[in-house]
């Protein structure tokens, strides 16, 4: 089968940063599905791992987690899926990735793909949806009000992949006011289109902009990027007893300013359930099925903004480079081999 991987970590501008490969087709056993991959998207985690995690024992490391495809085989412990079903998922970080014609994935973290979405539209969403959903509804518990706080969520980095779907999930599943940040005209327009009630410029002081809205201090803040740069500002603007969540890896994080307000902090990692085989691992499949229903009902739309061509090393390198430039909005997708 065709696949794309790497043998050495490093910068994306290297000739061998990603290479085309021919590998054996794996077989499904146990809880696994073997999925014939039809489309994938690229996430910042792909770039981070390519730069930092060495390949093991001379074997190529295969990146890619988001995927939509068709079930080709099922293990003997699989329930709820049949050969031929179209599925979508975000995979597991400790297994080989989806940049391959055939991919093994635990069926419990897989959902049935939305019926109304194209392959590219579906491939754009699983990882960011699971990240946003777990942060909003499992960690921040946005459906449980913070006493005295404005019923509002501030999303720092609203135009990125996670921010783009977080805005939509909040609008589809809650009555909370959604405040998103974006600094360029095109990204500000994007988050408005997705449903943000208010848009702030994160290149300017946030607390003053929040005060100007006249809503009061928001009970929830979700930072998707550059969290270390906003810690002091979040501590200033968030309501007492508020809940603050982030997903990136800040080099420095001063927790002290949050103590006077008894703010709870939540560091979301979407791969925790699959990495540790938690008792609630199947929640991810349920989340994807609920999101598919929201898409089919027209309440959530894909965040795909760029089609990068077929799945090969050249096109994946271009997608990695665009993500690393920091200028991407929404999601980049590749389709077919």
Short mmCIF file of C-alpha atoms in Angstrom, two decimals:
data_model
loop_
_atom_site.label_atom_id
_atom_site.label_comp_id
_atom_site.label_asym_id
_atom_site.label_seq_id
_atom_site.Cartn_x
_atom_site.Cartn_y
_atom_site.Cartn_z
CA UNK A 1 0.00 0.00 0.00
CA UNK A 2 1.06 3.61 -0.54
CA UNK A 3 2.00 5.71 2.48
CA UNK A 4 3.89 8.88 3.39
CA UNK A 5 6.30 9.05 6.32
CA UNK A 6 9.71 10.12 7.59
CA UNK A 7 12.86 8.52 8.96
CA UNK A 8 14.59 11.58 10.45
CA UNK A 9 13.14 14.49 12.40
CA UNK A 10 13.73 18.04 11.25
CA UNK A 11 12.55 21.04 9.27
CA UNK A 12 9.95 20.69 6.53
CA UNK A 13 12.21 22.26 3.87
CA UNK A 14 14.48 19.19 3.88
CA UNK A 15 14.23 16.97 0.80
CA UNK A 16 13.51 13.91 2.94
CA UNK A 17 11.27 15.64 5.51
CA UNK A 18 8.44 13.45 4.18
CA UNK A 19 8.84 10.65 1.64
CA UNK A 20 6.57 8.40 -0.39
CA UNK A 21 6.61 4.75 0.72
CA UNK A 22 5.31 1.30 -0.18
CA UNK A 23 4.30 -0.75 2.90
CA UNK A 24 2.48 -3.99 3.65
CA UNK A 25 -1.26 -3.73 4.18
CA UNK A 26 -2.05 -4.40 7.86
CA UNK A 27 -4.76 -6.76 9.16
CA UNK A 28 -7.54 -5.99 11.64
CA UNK A 29 -7.77 -7.93 14.92
CA UNK A 30 -9.44 -7.36 18.29
CA UNK A 31 -11.07 -3.93 18.63
CA UNK A 32 -9.49 -2.64 15.42
CA UNK A 33 -11.00 -1.60 12.13
CA UNK A 34 -8.92 -1.58 8.96
CA UNK A 35 -10.00 1.54 7.11
CA UNK A 36 -9.33 2.30 3.46
CA UNK A 37 -8.41 5.96 3.79
CA UNK A 38 -10.08 8.32 1.34
CA UNK A 39 -9.20 11.76 2.72
CA UNK A 40 -7.11 13.24 5.54
CA UNK A 41 -6.45 16.64 7.03
CA UNK A 42 -3.27 18.07 8.51
CA UNK A 43 -3.01 19.45 12.04
CA UNK A 44 -0.33 21.31 14.01
CA UNK A 45 0.34 18.08 15.94
CA UNK A 46 1.56 16.50 12.67
CA UNK A 47 4.20 19.20 12.36
CA UNK A 48 5.19 19.02 16.02
CA UNK A 49 5.72 15.26 15.93
CA UNK A 50 7.60 15.40 12.62
CA UNK A 51 10.03 17.89 14.15
CA UNK A 52 10.51 16.13 17.49
CA UNK A 53 9.64 12.41 17.58
CA UNK A 54 12.23 10.10 16.00
CA UNK A 55 11.21 7.09 13.94
CA UNK A 56 11.66 3.81 15.84
CA UNK A 57 14.08 0.99 14.91
CA UNK A 58 14.67 2.30 11.42
CA UNK A 59 11.01 1.97 10.41
CA UNK A 60 9.26 4.94 8.84
CA UNK A 61 6.99 6.98 11.08
CA UNK A 62 3.62 7.64 9.48
CA UNK A 63 1.90 10.88 10.44
CA UNK A 64 -1.73 11.89 10.11
CA UNK A 65 -4.68 11.41 12.45
CA UNK A 66 -7.78 12.91 10.91
CA UNK A 67 -9.31 10.58 8.35
CA UNK A 68 -12.47 9.60 6.56
CA UNK A 69 -12.70 6.29 4.77
CA UNK A 70 -14.43 2.95 4.32
CA UNK A 71 -14.18 -0.07 6.62
CA UNK A 72 -12.23 -2.80 4.79
CA UNK A 73 -11.89 -5.30 7.67
CA UNK A 74 -13.06 -5.58 11.29
CA UNK A 75 -11.54 -7.32 14.28
CA UNK A 76 -13.40 -9.97 16.24
CA UNK A 77 -14.18 -7.59 19.14
CA UNK A 78 -15.65 -4.81 17.00
CA UNK A 79 -19.29 -3.86 17.46
CA UNK A 80 -21.37 -1.32 15.59
CA UNK A 81 -19.51 -1.32 12.28
CA UNK A 82 -19.68 -3.40 9.12
CA UNK A 83 -17.38 -3.73 6.14
CA UNK A 84 -18.30 -0.96 3.71
CA UNK A 85 -19.35 1.58 6.35
CA UNK A 86 -17.99 5.09 5.83
CA UNK A 87 -16.31 6.29 9.02
CA UNK A 88 -14.36 9.24 10.41
CA UNK A 89 -11.97 9.53 13.32
CA UNK A 90 -8.82 11.17 14.74
CA UNK A 91 -6.80 8.07 15.59
CA UNK A 92 -4.34 7.54 18.43
CA UNK A 93 -1.06 9.39 18.92
CA UNK A 94 0.90 6.25 19.89
CA UNK A 95 0.03 4.38 16.67
CA UNK A 96 0.92 4.82 13.01
CA UNK A 97 -1.04 7.58 11.32
CA UNK A 98 -3.54 7.97 8.52
CA UNK A 99 -1.21 9.09 5.73
CA UNK A 100 -1.56 5.62 4.25
CA UNK A 101 -3.99 3.79 1.96
CA UNK A 102 -5.03 1.46 4.79
CA UNK A 103 -5.04 2.29 8.49
CA UNK A 104 -5.74 0.41 11.73
CA UNK A 105 -7.83 2.23 14.35
CA UNK A 106 -9.65 1.20 17.53
CA UNK A 107 -13.34 1.09 16.62
CA UNK A 108 -14.30 2.65 19.94
CA UNK A 109 -12.87 6.03 18.90
CA UNK A 110 -14.50 5.92 15.46
CA UNK A 111 -17.80 7.43 14.36
CA UNK A 112 -20.04 6.99 11.35
CA UNK A 113 -19.24 9.79 8.91
CA UNK A 114 -21.88 12.45 8.22
CA UNK A 115 -24.07 11.52 5.27
CA UNK A 116 -24.31 15.04 3.83
CA UNK A 117 -20.60 15.92 3.88
CA UNK A 118 -18.07 15.38 1.12
CA UNK A 119 -14.91 13.43 1.88
CA UNK A 120 -12.89 16.62 2.24
CA UNK A 121 -15.52 18.27 4.43
CA UNK A 122 -15.62 15.30 6.77
CA UNK A 123 -11.85 14.81 6.94
CA UNK A 124 -11.37 18.34 8.25
CA UNK A 125 -13.24 17.86 11.53
CA UNK A 126 -12.55 14.83 13.77
CA UNK A 127 -9.44 15.92 15.70
CA UNK A 128 -10.48 19.53 16.17
CA UNK A 129 -14.04 18.53 17.03
CA UNK A 130 -12.95 16.06 19.69
CA UNK A 131 -10.52 18.61 21.14
CA UNK A 132 -13.09 21.39 21.24
CA UNK A 133 -15.92 19.17 22.52
CA UNK A 134 -13.85 17.64 25.31
CA UNK A 135 -12.60 21.05 26.41
CA UNK A 136 -15.98 22.78 26.31
CA UNK A 137 -18.26 20.08 27.67
CA UNK A 138 -15.98 17.72 29.64
CA UNK A 139 -13.34 20.07 31.08
CA UNK A 140 -14.81 23.59 31.24
CA UNK A 141 -18.34 22.24 31.69
CA UNK A 142 -19.79 25.28 29.95
CA UNK A 143 -23.34 24.00 30.53
CA UNK A 144 -22.83 24.50 34.30
CA UNK A 145 -22.96 28.29 34.96
CA UNK A 146 -20.29 30.13 36.94
CA UNK A 147 -22.14 32.05 39.70
CA UNK A 148 -22.31 35.76 38.90
CA UNK A 149 -20.32 35.48 35.67
CA UNK A 150 -21.46 36.59 32.25
CA UNK A 151 -22.83 33.55 30.39
CA UNK A 152 -20.10 33.89 27.79
CA UNK A 153 -17.09 32.02 26.41
CA UNK A 154 -13.98 33.80 25.16
CA UNK A 155 -12.11 31.77 22.52
CA UNK A 156 -8.56 32.98 21.94
CA UNK A 157 -7.56 32.03 18.41
CA UNK A 158 -11.05 31.64 16.98
CA UNK A 159 -10.01 31.28 13.34
CA UNK A 160 -7.84 28.17 13.73
CA UNK A 161 -9.05 24.62 13.31
CA UNK A 162 -10.10 24.10 16.94
CA UNK A 163 -11.48 27.60 17.39
CA UNK A 164 -13.51 27.31 14.18
CA UNK A 165 -15.42 24.25 15.35
CA UNK A 166 -15.60 25.40 18.99
CA UNK A 167 -17.58 28.46 17.91
CA UNK A 168 -20.05 26.27 16.02
CA UNK A 169 -20.46 23.70 18.80
CA UNK A 170 -21.24 26.46 21.29
CA UNK A 171 -23.83 27.99 18.99
CA UNK A 172 -25.38 24.60 18.19
CA UNK A 173 -25.51 23.23 21.75
CA UNK A 174 -25.73 26.23 24.12
CA UNK A 175 -27.20 29.72 24.50
CA UNK A 176 -23.88 31.19 25.63
CA UNK A 177 -22.47 34.36 24.12
CA UNK A 178 -19.47 33.48 21.97
CA UNK A 179 -16.58 35.94 21.90
CA UNK A 180 -13.74 35.01 19.55
CA UNK A 181 -10.42 36.64 18.82
CA UNK A 182 -8.89 37.21 15.38
CA UNK A 183 -6.46 39.88 14.20
CA UNK A 184 -6.74 40.01 10.40
CA UNK A 185 -9.79 41.17 8.40
CA UNK A 186 -10.14 37.80 6.66
CA UNK A 187 -9.99 35.82 9.91
CA UNK A 188 -12.35 38.24 11.65
CA UNK A 189 -14.86 37.74 8.82
CA UNK A 190 -14.38 33.96 9.11
CA UNK A 191 -15.22 33.75 12.81
CA UNK A 192 -18.25 35.99 12.30
CA UNK A 193 -19.44 33.69 9.54
CA UNK A 194 -19.07 30.72 11.89
CA UNK A 195 -21.34 32.35 14.46
CA UNK A 196 -19.23 34.39 16.90
CA UNK A 197 -21.38 37.10 18.52
CA UNK A 198 -18.37 39.36 19.10
CA UNK A 199 -14.85 39.46 17.64
CA UNK A 200 -11.84 40.90 19.48
CA UNK A 201 -8.36 41.67 18.18
CA UNK A 202 -5.89 39.53 20.13
CA UNK A 203 -3.01 41.82 19.13
CA UNK A 204 -4.52 44.44 21.46
CA UNK A 205 -5.26 44.27 25.23
CA UNK A 206 -8.15 41.86 25.74
CA UNK A 207 -9.47 43.01 29.13
CA UNK A 208 -10.33 46.47 27.83
CA UNK A 209 -12.08 45.01 24.80
CA UNK A 210 -14.10 42.67 27.02
CA UNK A 211 -15.10 45.60 29.24
CA UNK A 212 -16.21 47.60 26.20
CA UNK A 213 -18.70 44.85 25.30
CA UNK A 214 -20.65 45.60 28.47
CA UNK A 215 -21.42 41.94 29.14
CA UNK A 216 -19.47 41.56 32.36
CA UNK A 217 -16.63 39.13 33.06
CA UNK A 218 -16.98 35.86 31.10
CA UNK A 219 -17.16 32.65 33.08
CA UNK A 220 -15.15 30.65 30.55
CA UNK A 221 -11.98 31.24 28.53
CA UNK A 222 -10.62 28.75 25.98
CA UNK A 223 -7.15 29.50 24.60
CA UNK A 224 -6.18 27.56 21.49
CA UNK A 225 -2.79 29.15 20.75
CA UNK A 226 0.01 31.31 22.20
CA UNK A 227 -1.44 30.78 25.67
CA UNK A 228 1.72 31.93 27.42
CA UNK A 229 1.23 35.39 25.95
CA UNK A 230 -2.26 35.75 27.40
CA UNK A 231 -2.01 34.35 30.93
CA UNK A 232 -1.93 37.72 32.71
CA UNK A 233 -4.73 39.09 30.52
CA UNK A 234 -6.96 36.07 31.12
CA UNK A 235 -6.43 36.31 34.87
CA UNK A 236 -7.54 39.93 34.67
CA UNK A 237 -10.65 39.49 32.53
CA UNK A 238 -12.10 36.14 33.69
CA UNK A 239 -14.87 36.05 36.32
CA UNK A 240 -14.16 34.87 39.88
CA UNK A 241 -14.52 31.07 40.04
CA UNK A 242 -14.27 30.99 36.26
CA UNK A 243 -12.82 28.12 34.24
CA UNK A 244 -9.84 28.54 31.95
CA UNK A 245 -8.71 25.90 29.45
CA UNK A 246 -5.88 25.68 26.94
CA UNK A 247 -4.54 23.11 24.49
CA UNK A 248 -1.09 24.30 23.41
CA UNK A 249 2.25 23.88 25.22
CA UNK A 250 3.38 27.24 26.64
CA UNK A 251 7.05 27.43 27.63
CA UNK A 252 6.11 29.44 30.70
CA UNK A 253 2.84 29.51 32.61
CA UNK A 254 2.46 31.57 35.78
CA UNK A 255 -0.43 30.08 37.73
CA UNK A 256 -0.20 32.55 40.61
CA UNK A 257 -2.52 35.28 39.21
CA UNK A 258 -5.43 32.82 39.14
CA UNK A 259 -5.47 32.07 42.87
CA UNK A 260 -7.34 35.20 44.09
CA UNK A 261 -10.24 34.37 41.77
CA UNK A 262 -10.13 30.61 42.46
CA UNK A 263 -10.01 29.99 38.73
CA UNK A 264 -9.83 26.33 37.69
CA UNK A 265 -7.34 25.42 34.97
CA UNK A 266 -7.81 22.68 32.39
CA UNK A 267 -5.12 21.41 30.02
CA UNK A 268 -6.88 19.36 27.36
CA UNK A 269 -5.18 16.52 25.47
CA UNK A 270 -7.52 14.85 23.03
CA UNK A 271 -5.46 11.64 22.89
CA UNK A 272 -5.71 10.86 26.60
CA UNK A 273 -8.63 8.43 26.23
CA UNK A 274 -6.94 6.36 23.52
CA UNK A 275 -3.44 6.61 25.00
CA UNK A 276 -4.49 5.22 28.39
CA UNK A 277 -7.42 3.08 27.25
CA UNK A 278 -9.69 4.86 29.72
CA UNK A 279 -12.96 3.29 30.79
CA UNK A 280 -14.81 5.97 28.80
CA UNK A 281 -12.75 5.57 25.61
CA UNK A 282 -15.95 5.03 23.61
CA UNK A 283 -17.04 8.60 24.38
CA UNK A 284 -15.01 9.72 21.38
CA UNK A 285 -17.05 7.58 19.03
CA UNK A 286 -20.23 9.01 20.57
CA UNK A 287 -18.97 12.59 20.15
CA UNK A 288 -18.23 11.98 16.48
CA UNK A 289 -21.67 10.44 15.93
CA UNK A 290 -23.34 13.43 17.61
CA UNK A 291 -21.29 15.82 15.50
CA UNK A 292 -22.24 13.94 12.34
CA UNK A 293 -25.89 14.38 13.30
CA UNK A 294 -25.32 18.12 13.80
CA UNK A 295 -23.72 18.35 10.35
CA UNK A 296 -26.52 16.41 8.71
CA UNK A 297 -29.02 18.74 10.42
CA UNK A 298 -27.21 21.80 9.06
CA UNK A 299 -26.17 23.06 12.51
CA UNK A 300 -22.42 22.59 12.00
CA UNK A 301 -20.42 22.98 8.82
CA UNK A 302 -16.98 21.84 7.82
CA UNK A 303 -14.01 24.10 8.55
CA UNK A 304 -12.06 23.00 5.46
CA UNK A 305 -10.50 26.04 3.78
CA UNK A 306 -7.84 24.52 1.55
CA UNK A 307 -7.58 21.49 -0.76
CA UNK A 308 -3.94 20.39 -1.13
CA UNK A 309 -4.44 17.67 -3.74
CA UNK A 310 -3.84 13.93 -3.46
CA UNK A 311 -2.10 12.30 -0.49
CA UNK A 312 1.60 12.25 -1.32
CA UNK A 313 4.85 13.56 0.13
CA UNK A 314 4.99 16.69 -2.02
CA UNK A 315 1.49 17.84 -1.13
CA UNK A 316 1.83 16.94 2.54
CA UNK A 317 5.06 18.94 2.76
CA UNK A 318 3.25 21.94 1.31
CA UNK A 319 0.47 21.55 3.87
CA UNK A 320 2.97 21.28 6.75
CA UNK A 321 4.78 24.40 5.52
CA UNK A 322 1.55 26.37 5.35
CA UNK A 323 0.55 25.37 8.88
CA UNK A 324 4.00 26.23 10.22
CA UNK A 325 3.78 29.67 8.62
CA UNK A 326 1.05 30.56 11.13
CA UNK A 327 -1.19 32.01 8.41
CA UNK A 328 -3.61 29.10 7.93
CA UNK A 329 -7.26 29.43 8.87
CA UNK A 330 -9.60 26.46 9.22
CA UNK A 331 -8.26 23.13 7.93
CA UNK A 332 -6.16 21.85 5.02
CA UNK A 333 -7.30 18.59 3.41
CA UNK A 334 -5.83 16.01 1.02
CA UNK A 335 -7.94 13.48 -0.83
CA UNK A 336 -7.14 10.16 -2.56
CA UNK A 337 -3.86 8.48 -3.53
#
